[in-house]
Amino acid sequence: MVCLGNICRSPLAEGILQSKLPNDKFFVDSAGTSGFHNGNPPDTRSIEVAKKNGLNISNQTSRLFKGYDFELFDHIFVMDQSNYNAVIRQAQNDKDIEKVKLILNFSGSKIKEVPDPYYGGEKGFEHVYKMLDTACKYHSERLKNNL
Ligand code: 4NP
């Protein structure tokens, strides 16, 4: 799961997807394309909205997305087009590029990007949570079916 800061959207996406997959078969992680918040925990607003929905994401730590992540992960979900461009820049080949998908790019979703809630209020975080929950329901079913 990749966003810009790895403190708002992708930590939520990591927690949500992890909660929908068997943990002995899948490893879910998140990273940011900026490194602005390296080493920091998620934004308190993300921690709060996750908690409200029964998820604890407070132990996560922000880290930078690296080219090596293409070797570690089979699927890379990005939150918006700008994240997509930053991740693709580090791809080595077509196989790497095929791993990268906008998380909202599935049939049934009218919106294609998860909006950055960083400069907004609580409402933005709840909106983002709902979007990610719907997307993760879809992706977790597909991932489980491809086991
Ligand atoms: P995120 O949100 O990419 O969803 O983690 C942001 C967090 C921090 C900043 C921008 C977006 N920032 O500019 O510091």
mmCIF file of C-alpha atoms and ligand atoms in Angstrom:
data_model
loop_
_atom_site.group_PDB
_atom_site.id
_atom_site.type_symbol
_atom_site.label_atom_id
_atom_site.label_comp_id
_atom_site.label_asym_id
_atom_site.label_seq_id
_atom_site.Cartn_x
_atom_site.Cartn_y
_atom_site.Cartn_z
ATOM 1 C CA MET A 1 0.000 0.000 0.000
ATOM 2 C CA VAL A 2 1.598 3.253 -1.104
ATOM 3 C CA CYS A 3 0.733 6.934 -0.613
ATOM 4 C CA LEU A 4 2.788 10.122 -0.310
ATOM 5 C CA GLY A 5 3.544 10.397 3.409
ATOM 6 C CA ASN A 6 2.724 6.863 4.619
ATOM 7 C CA ILE A 7 0.964 8.388 7.625
ATOM 8 C CA CYS A 8 -2.676 8.879 6.470
ATOM 9 C CA ARG A 9 -4.003 6.729 3.608
ATOM 10 C CA SER A 10 -1.640 3.776 3.185
ATOM 11 C CA PRO A 11 -1.443 2.904 6.911
ATOM 12 C CA LEU A 12 -5.250 2.641 6.868
ATOM 13 C CA ALA A 13 -5.132 0.574 3.681
ATOM 14 C CA GLU A 14 -2.514 -1.711 5.242
ATOM 15 C CA GLY A 15 -4.595 -2.273 8.388
ATOM 16 C CA ILE A 16 -7.827 -2.815 6.471
ATOM 17 C CA LEU A 17 -6.422 -5.275 3.914
ATOM 18 C CA GLN A 18 -4.539 -7.170 6.604
ATOM 19 C CA SER A 19 -7.791 -7.589 8.548
ATOM 20 C CA LYS A 20 -9.462 -9.191 5.521
ATOM 21 C CA LEU A 21 -6.724 -11.718 4.644
ATOM 22 C CA PRO A 22 -5.374 -14.809 6.434
ATOM 23 C CA ASN A 23 -2.160 -13.559 8.054
ATOM 24 C CA ASP A 24 -0.350 -16.877 7.625
ATOM 25 C CA LYS A 25 -0.639 -16.588 3.839
ATOM 26 C CA PHE A 26 -0.298 -12.878 3.124
ATOM 27 C CA PHE A 27 2.139 -10.195 4.194
ATOM 28 C CA VAL A 28 0.722 -6.669 3.906
ATOM 29 C CA ASP A 29 2.901 -3.585 4.326
ATOM 30 C CA SER A 30 2.823 0.107 3.415
ATOM 31 C CA ALA A 31 5.276 2.825 2.373
ATOM 32 C CA GLY A 32 5.374 6.436 1.183
ATOM 33 C CA THR A 33 6.904 7.946 -1.923
ATOM 34 C CA SER A 34 8.195 11.011 -0.037
ATOM 35 C CA GLY A 35 9.964 9.928 3.131
ATOM 36 C CA PHE A 36 8.731 13.214 4.742
ATOM 37 C CA HIS A 37 7.560 11.323 7.812
ATOM 38 C CA ASN A 38 10.118 8.509 7.945
ATOM 39 C CA GLY A 39 10.016 6.744 11.303
ATOM 40 C CA ASN A 40 6.774 8.413 12.415
ATOM 41 C CA PRO A 41 3.589 6.631 13.509
ATOM 42 C CA PRO A 42 0.372 7.151 11.497
ATOM 43 C CA ASP A 43 -1.469 10.493 11.768
ATOM 44 C CA THR A 44 -3.645 10.518 14.912
ATOM 45 C CA ARG A 45 -6.746 11.006 12.738
ATOM 46 C CA SER A 46 -5.990 7.762 10.869
ATOM 47 C CA ILE A 47 -5.335 5.960 14.151
ATOM 48 C CA GLU A 48 -8.689 7.242 15.484
ATOM 49 C CA VAL A 49 -10.818 6.301 12.486
ATOM 50 C CA ALA A 50 -9.207 2.851 12.414
ATOM 51 C CA LYS A 51 -9.893 2.425 16.148
ATOM 52 C CA LYS A 52 -13.547 3.399 15.629
ATOM 53 C CA ASN A 53 -13.742 0.547 13.141
ATOM 54 C CA GLY A 54 -12.010 -1.974 15.380
ATOM 55 C CA LEU A 55 -8.492 -1.787 13.909
ATOM 56 C CA ASN A 56 -5.266 -0.919 15.704
ATOM 57 C CA ILE A 57 -2.772 0.699 13.317
ATOM 58 C CA SER A 58 -0.841 2.635 15.976
ATOM 59 C CA ASN A 59 2.208 0.337 15.823
ATOM 60 C CA GLN A 60 2.986 1.126 12.183
ATOM 61 C CA THR A 61 6.029 3.204 11.218
ATOM 62 C CA SER A 62 6.319 5.378 8.118
ATOM 63 C CA ARG A 63 8.984 4.353 5.612
ATOM 64 C CA LEU A 64 10.072 5.279 2.117
ATOM 65 C CA PHE A 65 9.063 3.142 -0.893
ATOM 66 C CA LYS A 66 12.208 1.694 -2.514
ATOM 67 C CA GLY A 67 12.921 -0.082 -5.787
ATOM 68 C CA TYR A 68 13.679 -3.193 -3.727
ATOM 69 C CA ASP A 69 9.965 -3.372 -2.833
ATOM 70 C CA PHE A 70 9.358 -4.694 -6.358
ATOM 71 C CA GLU A 71 11.335 -7.785 -5.347
ATOM 72 C CA LEU A 72 9.507 -8.197 -2.046
ATOM 73 C CA PHE A 73 5.882 -7.754 -3.125
ATOM 74 C CA ASP A 74 3.576 -9.338 -5.732
ATOM 75 C CA HIS A 75 1.025 -6.515 -5.697
ATOM 76 C CA ILE A 76 1.546 -2.796 -5.163
ATOM 77 C CA PHE A 77 -1.586 -0.701 -4.591
ATOM 78 C CA VAL A 78 -1.200 3.069 -4.885
ATOM 79 C CA MET A 79 -3.664 5.718 -3.686
ATOM 80 C CA ASP A 80 -3.423 8.253 -6.526
ATOM 81 C CA GLN A 81 -1.885 8.986 -9.895
ATOM 82 C CA SER A 82 1.003 10.919 -8.436
ATOM 83 C CA ASN A 83 1.950 7.911 -6.247
ATOM 84 C CA TYR A 84 1.603 5.728 -9.354
ATOM 85 C CA ASN A 85 4.054 7.865 -11.309
ATOM 86 C CA ALA A 86 6.577 7.939 -8.435
ATOM 87 C CA VAL A 87 6.456 4.149 -7.996
ATOM 88 C CA ILE A 88 6.609 3.361 -11.716
ATOM 89 C CA ARG A 89 9.745 5.516 -12.026
ATOM 90 C CA GLN A 90 11.535 2.877 -9.940
ATOM 91 C CA ALA A 91 10.314 -0.118 -11.945
ATOM 92 C CA GLN A 92 12.990 -2.154 -13.751
ATOM 93 C CA ASN A 93 10.810 -4.024 -16.227
ATOM 94 C CA ASP A 94 7.255 -4.756 -17.441
ATOM 95 C CA LYS A 95 6.724 -7.352 -14.724
ATOM 96 C CA ASP A 96 7.347 -4.673 -12.090
ATOM 97 C CA ILE A 97 4.969 -2.242 -13.833
ATOM 98 C CA GLU A 98 2.192 -4.853 -13.961
ATOM 99 C CA LYS A 99 2.322 -5.164 -10.170
ATOM 100 C CA VAL A 100 1.255 -1.537 -9.652
ATOM 101 C CA LYS A 101 -2.436 -0.643 -9.541
ATOM 102 C CA LEU A 102 -4.508 2.310 -8.406
ATOM 103 C CA ILE A 103 -6.368 0.824 -5.443
ATOM 104 C CA LEU A 104 -9.716 2.255 -6.632
ATOM 105 C CA ASN A 105 -9.263 1.016 -10.179
ATOM 106 C CA PHE A 106 -11.824 -1.790 -10.158
ATOM 107 C CA SER A 107 -15.215 -2.026 -11.784
ATOM 108 C CA GLY A 108 -17.894 -0.422 -9.640
ATOM 109 C CA SER A 109 -15.732 2.414 -8.358
ATOM 110 C CA LYS A 110 -16.570 5.751 -9.970
ATOM 111 C CA ILE A 111 -13.700 7.583 -8.297
ATOM 112 C CA LYS A 112 -10.188 6.593 -9.317
ATOM 113 C CA GLU A 113 -8.053 8.292 -6.674
ATOM 114 C CA VAL A 114 -8.132 8.232 -2.877
ATOM 115 C CA PRO A 115 -8.081 11.948 -1.906
ATOM 116 C CA ASP A 116 -5.290 13.105 0.385
ATOM 117 C CA PRO A 117 -7.010 13.873 3.730
ATOM 118 C CA TYR A 118 -3.899 15.393 5.392
ATOM 119 C CA TYR A 119 -5.002 19.046 5.243
ATOM 120 C CA GLY A 120 -8.680 18.338 5.932
ATOM 121 C CA GLY A 121 -10.690 17.401 9.017
ATOM 122 C CA GLU A 122 -12.009 14.198 10.531
ATOM 123 C CA LYS A 123 -14.704 13.816 7.865
ATOM 124 C CA GLY A 124 -12.063 13.369 5.192
ATOM 125 C CA PHE A 125 -10.577 10.483 7.118
ATOM 126 C CA GLU A 126 -13.939 8.772 7.514
ATOM 127 C CA HIS A 127 -14.560 9.177 3.794
ATOM 128 C CA VAL A 128 -11.135 7.699 3.007
ATOM 129 C CA TYR A 129 -11.754 4.812 5.416
ATOM 130 C CA LYS A 130 -15.010 3.878 3.656
ATOM 131 C CA MET A 131 -13.401 4.041 0.224
ATOM 132 C CA LEU A 132 -10.505 1.859 1.328
ATOM 133 C CA ASP A 133 -12.775 -0.619 3.077
ATOM 134 C CA THR A 134 -14.808 -1.131 -0.105
ATOM 135 C CA ALA A 135 -11.664 -1.427 -2.236
ATOM 136 C CA CYS A 136 -10.031 -3.889 0.177
ATOM 137 C CA LYS A 137 -13.165 -6.058 0.224
ATOM 138 C CA TYR A 138 -12.860 -6.342 -3.543
ATOM 139 C CA HIS A 139 -9.096 -6.937 -3.637
ATOM 140 C CA SER A 140 -9.041 -9.373 -0.704
ATOM 141 C CA GLU A 141 -11.611 -11.614 -2.418
ATOM 142 C CA ARG A 142 -9.566 -11.653 -5.604
ATOM 143 C CA LEU A 143 -6.313 -12.296 -3.762
ATOM 144 C CA LYS A 144 -7.837 -15.160 -1.773
ATOM 145 C CA ASN A 145 -9.286 -16.704 -4.935
ATOM 146 C CA ASN A 146 -5.888 -16.643 -6.622
ATOM 147 C CA LEU A 147 -4.148 -18.506 -3.815
HETATM 148 P P1 4NP B 1 -0.676 10.485 3.019
HETATM 149 O O1 4NP B 1 -0.983 11.997 3.430
HETATM 150 O O2 4NP B 1 0.090 10.550 1.712
HETATM 151 O O3 4NP B 1 -2.019 9.878 2.860
HETATM 152 O O4 4NP B 1 0.142 9.891 4.149
HETATM 153 C C1 4NP B 1 0.000 12.977 3.542
HETATM 154 C C2 4NP B 1 0.733 13.090 4.683
HETATM 155 C C3 4NP B 1 1.678 14.099 4.806
HETATM 156 C C4 4NP B 1 1.874 14.986 3.767
HETATM 157 C C5 4NP B 1 1.143 14.880 2.606
HETATM 158 C C6 4NP B 1 0.211 13.861 2.489
HETATM 159 N N1 4NP B 1 2.825 16.037 3.916
HETATM 160 O O5 4NP B 1 2.925 16.870 2.981
HETATM 161 O O6 4NP B 1 3.524 16.109 4.913
#
